[in-house]
Short mmCIF file of N, CA and C in Angstrom, two decimals:
data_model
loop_
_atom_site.label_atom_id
_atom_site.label_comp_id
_atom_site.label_asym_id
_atom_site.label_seq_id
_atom_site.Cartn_x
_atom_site.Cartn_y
_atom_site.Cartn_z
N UNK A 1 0.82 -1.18 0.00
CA UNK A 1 0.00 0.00 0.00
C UNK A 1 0.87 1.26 0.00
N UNK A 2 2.04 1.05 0.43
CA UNK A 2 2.95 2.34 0.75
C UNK A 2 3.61 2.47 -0.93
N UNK A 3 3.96 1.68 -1.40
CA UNK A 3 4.12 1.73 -2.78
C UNK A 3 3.30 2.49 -3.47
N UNK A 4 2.12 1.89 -3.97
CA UNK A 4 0.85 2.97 -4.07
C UNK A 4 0.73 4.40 -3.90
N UNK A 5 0.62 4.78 -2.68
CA UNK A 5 0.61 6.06 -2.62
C UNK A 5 1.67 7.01 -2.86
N UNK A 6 3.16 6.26 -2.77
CA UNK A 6 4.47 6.99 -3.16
C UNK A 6 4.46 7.08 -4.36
N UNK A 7 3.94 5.80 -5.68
CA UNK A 7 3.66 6.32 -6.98
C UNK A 7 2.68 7.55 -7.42
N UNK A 8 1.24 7.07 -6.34
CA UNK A 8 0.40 8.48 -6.85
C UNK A 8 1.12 9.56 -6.16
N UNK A 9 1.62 9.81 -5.34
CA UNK A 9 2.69 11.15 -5.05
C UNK A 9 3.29 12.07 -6.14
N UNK A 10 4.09 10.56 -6.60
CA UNK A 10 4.90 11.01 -7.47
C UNK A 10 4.64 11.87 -8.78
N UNK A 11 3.46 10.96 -9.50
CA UNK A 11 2.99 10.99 -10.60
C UNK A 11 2.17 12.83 -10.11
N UNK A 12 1.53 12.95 -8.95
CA UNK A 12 0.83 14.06 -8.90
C UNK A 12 2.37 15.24 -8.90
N UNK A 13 2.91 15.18 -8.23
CA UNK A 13 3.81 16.15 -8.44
C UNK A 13 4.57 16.42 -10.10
N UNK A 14 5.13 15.11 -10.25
CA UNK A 14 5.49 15.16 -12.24
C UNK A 14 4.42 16.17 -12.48
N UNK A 15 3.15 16.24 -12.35
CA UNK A 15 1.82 16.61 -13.27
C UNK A 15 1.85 18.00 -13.13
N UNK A 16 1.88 18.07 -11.99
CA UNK A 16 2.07 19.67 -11.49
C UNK A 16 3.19 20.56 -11.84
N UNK A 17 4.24 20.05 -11.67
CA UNK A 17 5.34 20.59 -11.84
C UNK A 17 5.17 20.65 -13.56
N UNK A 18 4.92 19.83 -14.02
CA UNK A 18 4.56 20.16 -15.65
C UNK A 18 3.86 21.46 -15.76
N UNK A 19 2.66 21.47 -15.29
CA UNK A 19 1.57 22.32 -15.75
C UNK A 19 2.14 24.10 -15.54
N UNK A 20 3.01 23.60 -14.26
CA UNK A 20 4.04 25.27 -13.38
C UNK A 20 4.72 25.28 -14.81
N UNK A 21 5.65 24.54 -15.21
CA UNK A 21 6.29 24.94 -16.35
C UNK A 21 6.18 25.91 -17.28
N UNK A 22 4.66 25.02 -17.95
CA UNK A 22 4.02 24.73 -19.17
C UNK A 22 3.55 26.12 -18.87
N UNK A 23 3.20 26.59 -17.76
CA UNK A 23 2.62 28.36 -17.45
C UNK A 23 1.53 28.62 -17.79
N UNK A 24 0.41 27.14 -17.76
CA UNK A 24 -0.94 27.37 -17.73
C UNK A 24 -1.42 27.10 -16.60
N UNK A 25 -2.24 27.92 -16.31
CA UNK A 25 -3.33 27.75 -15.03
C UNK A 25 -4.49 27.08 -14.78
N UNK A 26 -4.83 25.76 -14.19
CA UNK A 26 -5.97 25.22 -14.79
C UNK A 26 -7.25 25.54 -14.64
N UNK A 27 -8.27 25.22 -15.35
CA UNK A 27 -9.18 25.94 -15.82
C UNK A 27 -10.31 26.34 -14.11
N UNK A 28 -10.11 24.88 -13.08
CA UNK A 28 -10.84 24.81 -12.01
C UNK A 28 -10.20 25.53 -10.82
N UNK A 29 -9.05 26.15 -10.98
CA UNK A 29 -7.94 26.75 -10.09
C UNK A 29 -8.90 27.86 -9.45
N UNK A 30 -8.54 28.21 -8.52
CA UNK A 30 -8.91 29.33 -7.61
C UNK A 30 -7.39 29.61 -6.28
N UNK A 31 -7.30 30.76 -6.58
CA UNK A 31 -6.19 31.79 -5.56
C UNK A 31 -6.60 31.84 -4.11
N UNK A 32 -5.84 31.59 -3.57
CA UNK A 32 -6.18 31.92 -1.90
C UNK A 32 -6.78 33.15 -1.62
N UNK A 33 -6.75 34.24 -2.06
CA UNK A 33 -8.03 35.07 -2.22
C UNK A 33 -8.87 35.67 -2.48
N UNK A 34 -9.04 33.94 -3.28
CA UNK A 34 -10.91 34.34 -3.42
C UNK A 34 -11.84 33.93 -2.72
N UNK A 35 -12.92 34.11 -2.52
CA UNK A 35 -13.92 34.45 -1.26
C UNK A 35 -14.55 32.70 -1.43
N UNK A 36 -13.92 32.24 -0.27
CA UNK A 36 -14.54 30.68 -0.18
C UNK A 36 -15.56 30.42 -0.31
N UNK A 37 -16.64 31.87 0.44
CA UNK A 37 -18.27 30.99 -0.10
C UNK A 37 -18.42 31.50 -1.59
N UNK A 38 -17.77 31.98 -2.53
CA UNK A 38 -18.30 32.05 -3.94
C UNK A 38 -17.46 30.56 -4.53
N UNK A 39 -16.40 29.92 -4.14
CA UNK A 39 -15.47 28.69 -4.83
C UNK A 39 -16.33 27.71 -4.67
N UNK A 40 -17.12 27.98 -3.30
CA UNK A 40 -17.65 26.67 -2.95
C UNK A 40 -19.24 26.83 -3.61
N UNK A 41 -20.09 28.21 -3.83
CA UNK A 41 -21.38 28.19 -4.42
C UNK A 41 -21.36 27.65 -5.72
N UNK A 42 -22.07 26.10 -5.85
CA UNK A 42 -23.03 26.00 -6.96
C UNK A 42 -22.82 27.05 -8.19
N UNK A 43 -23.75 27.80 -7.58
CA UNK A 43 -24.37 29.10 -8.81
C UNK A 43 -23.24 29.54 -9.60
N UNK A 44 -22.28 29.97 -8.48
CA UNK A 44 -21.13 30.95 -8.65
C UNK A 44 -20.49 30.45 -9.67
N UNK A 45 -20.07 28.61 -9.21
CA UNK A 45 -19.72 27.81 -10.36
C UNK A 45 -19.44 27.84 -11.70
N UNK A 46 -21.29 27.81 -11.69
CA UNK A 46 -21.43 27.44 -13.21
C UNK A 46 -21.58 28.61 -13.30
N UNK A 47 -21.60 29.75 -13.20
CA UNK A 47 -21.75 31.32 -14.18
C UNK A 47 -20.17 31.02 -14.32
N UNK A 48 -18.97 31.01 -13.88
CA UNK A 48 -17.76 31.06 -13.89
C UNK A 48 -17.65 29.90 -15.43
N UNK A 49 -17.77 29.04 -14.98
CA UNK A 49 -17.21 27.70 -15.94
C UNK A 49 -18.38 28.55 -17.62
N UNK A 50 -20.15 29.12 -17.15
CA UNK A 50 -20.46 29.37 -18.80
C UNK A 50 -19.81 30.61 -19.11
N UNK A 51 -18.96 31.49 -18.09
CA UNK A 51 -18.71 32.92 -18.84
C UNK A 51 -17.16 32.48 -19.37
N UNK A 52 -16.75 31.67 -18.94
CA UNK A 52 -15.29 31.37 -19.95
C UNK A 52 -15.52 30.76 -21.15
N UNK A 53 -16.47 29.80 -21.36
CA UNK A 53 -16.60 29.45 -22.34
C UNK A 53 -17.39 30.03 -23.35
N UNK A 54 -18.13 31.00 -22.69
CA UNK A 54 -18.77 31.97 -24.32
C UNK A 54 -17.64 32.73 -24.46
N UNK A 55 -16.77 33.14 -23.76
CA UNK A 55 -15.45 34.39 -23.75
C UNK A 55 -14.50 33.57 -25.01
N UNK A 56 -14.33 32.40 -24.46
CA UNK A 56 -13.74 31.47 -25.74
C UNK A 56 -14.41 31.28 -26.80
N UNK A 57 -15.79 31.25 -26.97
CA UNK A 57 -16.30 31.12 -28.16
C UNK A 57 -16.46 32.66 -28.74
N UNK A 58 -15.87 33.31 -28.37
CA UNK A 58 -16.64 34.76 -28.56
C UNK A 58 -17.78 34.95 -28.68
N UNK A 59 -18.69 34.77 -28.29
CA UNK A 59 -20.26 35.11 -27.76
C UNK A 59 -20.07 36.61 -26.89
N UNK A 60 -21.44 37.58 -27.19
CA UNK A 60 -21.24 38.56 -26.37
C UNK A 60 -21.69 37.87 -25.19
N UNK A 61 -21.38 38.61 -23.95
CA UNK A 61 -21.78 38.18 -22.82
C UNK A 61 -23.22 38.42 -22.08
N UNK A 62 -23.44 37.04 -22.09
CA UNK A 62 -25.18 37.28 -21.49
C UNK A 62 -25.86 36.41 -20.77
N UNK A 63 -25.79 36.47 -19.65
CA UNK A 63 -25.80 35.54 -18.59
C UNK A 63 -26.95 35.18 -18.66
N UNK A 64 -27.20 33.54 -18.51
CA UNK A 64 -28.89 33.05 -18.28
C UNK A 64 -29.27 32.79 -17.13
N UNK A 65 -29.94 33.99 -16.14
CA UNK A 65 -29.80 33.83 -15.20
C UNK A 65 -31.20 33.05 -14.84
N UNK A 66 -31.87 32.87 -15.44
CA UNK A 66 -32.86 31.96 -15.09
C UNK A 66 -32.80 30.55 -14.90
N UNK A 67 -31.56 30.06 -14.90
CA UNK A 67 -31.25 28.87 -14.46
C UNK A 67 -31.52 28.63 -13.26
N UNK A 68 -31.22 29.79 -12.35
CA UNK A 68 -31.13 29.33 -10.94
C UNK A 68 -32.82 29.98 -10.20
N UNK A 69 -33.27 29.14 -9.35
CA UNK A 69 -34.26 29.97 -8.99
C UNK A 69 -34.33 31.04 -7.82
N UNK A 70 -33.41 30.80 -6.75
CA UNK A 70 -33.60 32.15 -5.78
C UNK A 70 -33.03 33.12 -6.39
N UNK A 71 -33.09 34.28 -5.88
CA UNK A 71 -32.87 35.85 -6.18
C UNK A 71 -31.08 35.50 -6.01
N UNK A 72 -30.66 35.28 -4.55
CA UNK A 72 -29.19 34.39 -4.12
C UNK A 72 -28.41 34.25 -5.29
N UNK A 73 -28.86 33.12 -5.79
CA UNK A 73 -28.25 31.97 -6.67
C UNK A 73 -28.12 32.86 -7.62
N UNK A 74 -29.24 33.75 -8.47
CA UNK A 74 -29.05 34.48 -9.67
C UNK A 74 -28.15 35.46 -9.95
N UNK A 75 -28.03 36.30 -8.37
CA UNK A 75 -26.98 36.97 -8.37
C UNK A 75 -25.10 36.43 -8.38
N UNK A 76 -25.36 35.25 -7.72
CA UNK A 76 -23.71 34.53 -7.74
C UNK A 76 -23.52 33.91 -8.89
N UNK A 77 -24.56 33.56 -9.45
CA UNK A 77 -24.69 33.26 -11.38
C UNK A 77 -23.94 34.31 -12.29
N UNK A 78 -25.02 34.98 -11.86
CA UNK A 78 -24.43 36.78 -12.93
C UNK A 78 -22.85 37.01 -11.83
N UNK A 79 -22.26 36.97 -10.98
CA UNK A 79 -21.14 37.25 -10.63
C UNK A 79 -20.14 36.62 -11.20
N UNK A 80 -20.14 35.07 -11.02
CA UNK A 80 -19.14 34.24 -11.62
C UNK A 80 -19.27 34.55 -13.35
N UNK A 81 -20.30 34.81 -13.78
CA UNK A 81 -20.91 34.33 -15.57
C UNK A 81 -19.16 35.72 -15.47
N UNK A 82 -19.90 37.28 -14.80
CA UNK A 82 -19.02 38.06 -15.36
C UNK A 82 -17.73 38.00 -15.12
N UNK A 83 -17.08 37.55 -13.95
CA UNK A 83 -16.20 37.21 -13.66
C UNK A 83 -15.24 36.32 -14.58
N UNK A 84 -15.43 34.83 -14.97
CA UNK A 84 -14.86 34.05 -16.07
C UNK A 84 -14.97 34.84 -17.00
N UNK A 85 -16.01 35.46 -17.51
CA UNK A 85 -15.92 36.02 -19.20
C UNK A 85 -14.40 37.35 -19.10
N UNK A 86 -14.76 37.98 -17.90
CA UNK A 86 -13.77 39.10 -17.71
C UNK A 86 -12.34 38.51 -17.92
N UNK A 87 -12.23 37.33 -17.01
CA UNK A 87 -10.60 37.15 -16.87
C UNK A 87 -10.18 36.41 -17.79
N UNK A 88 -10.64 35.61 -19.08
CA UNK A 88 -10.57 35.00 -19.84
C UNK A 88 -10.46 35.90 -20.83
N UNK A 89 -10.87 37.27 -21.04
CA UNK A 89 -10.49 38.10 -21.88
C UNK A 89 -9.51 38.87 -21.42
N UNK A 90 -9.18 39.13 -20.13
CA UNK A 90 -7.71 39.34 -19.51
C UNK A 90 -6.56 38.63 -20.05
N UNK A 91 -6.79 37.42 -19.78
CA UNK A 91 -5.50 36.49 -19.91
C UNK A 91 -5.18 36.38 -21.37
N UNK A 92 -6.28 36.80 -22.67
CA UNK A 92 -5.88 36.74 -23.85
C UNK A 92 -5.23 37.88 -24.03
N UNK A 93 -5.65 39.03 -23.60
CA UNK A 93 -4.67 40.16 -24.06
C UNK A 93 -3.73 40.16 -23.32
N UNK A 94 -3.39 39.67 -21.98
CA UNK A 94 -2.49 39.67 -21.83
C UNK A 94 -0.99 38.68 -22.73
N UNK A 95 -1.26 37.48 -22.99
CA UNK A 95 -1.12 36.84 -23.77
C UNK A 95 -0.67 37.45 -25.55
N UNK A 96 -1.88 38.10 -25.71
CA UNK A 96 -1.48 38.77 -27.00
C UNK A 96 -0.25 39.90 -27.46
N UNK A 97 -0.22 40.44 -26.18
CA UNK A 97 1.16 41.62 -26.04
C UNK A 97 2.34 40.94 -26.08
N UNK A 98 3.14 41.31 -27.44
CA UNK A 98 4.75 41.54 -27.69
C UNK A 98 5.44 41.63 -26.10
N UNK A 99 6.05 40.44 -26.35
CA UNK A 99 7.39 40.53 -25.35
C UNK A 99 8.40 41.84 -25.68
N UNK A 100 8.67 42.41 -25.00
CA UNK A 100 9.47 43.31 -25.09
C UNK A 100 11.10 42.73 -24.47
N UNK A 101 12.15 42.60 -25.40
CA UNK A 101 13.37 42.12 -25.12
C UNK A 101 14.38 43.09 -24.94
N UNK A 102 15.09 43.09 -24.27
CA UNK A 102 16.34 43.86 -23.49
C UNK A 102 17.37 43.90 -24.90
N UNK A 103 17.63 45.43 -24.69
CA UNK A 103 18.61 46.07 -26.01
C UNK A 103 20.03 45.84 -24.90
#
């Protein structure tokens, strides 16, 4: 059993240490500060996970907030929706800007 878990160790660190490399951030990641009850809301969720992916499809942004039914939920919907669409169009322009190299 100790075998076992020293391989999945292993293999999780290889993975990670790849991804640090590789200098992508994964898509489910969240920063130590961001506000635990929005990582952990449902709602917050999925507005996060659909506003990156219309941001990637280029869709204008337009949250369906009728998915969720309390007033609550609709609002942490429309937070995350704007949130992913925002930083997903962050990270492309950031991305898109010329390295500037030392004369």
């Amino acid at each position: 059993m100790k075998r076992l878990s020293w391989f999945a160790s292993v293999i999780a660190l290889g993975m990670g240490t790849a991804l640090m490399l590789h200098g992508h951030r994964p898509v489910g990641y969240f920063s130590a500060n961001d506000n635990v009850a929005q990582t952990t809301n449902g709602a917050f969720r999925d507005g996060l996970y659909l506003g990156r992916l219309a941001a990637e499809r280029g869709i204008a942004p337009r949250a369906a907030r009728g998915r969720w039914a309390t007033a609550e939920d609709r609002a942490s919907f429309t937070a995350g929706y704007e949130r992913g669409y925002k930083e997903l169009l962050a990270s492309r322009a950031m991305s898109d800007k010329p390295v500037r190299q030392a004369e």
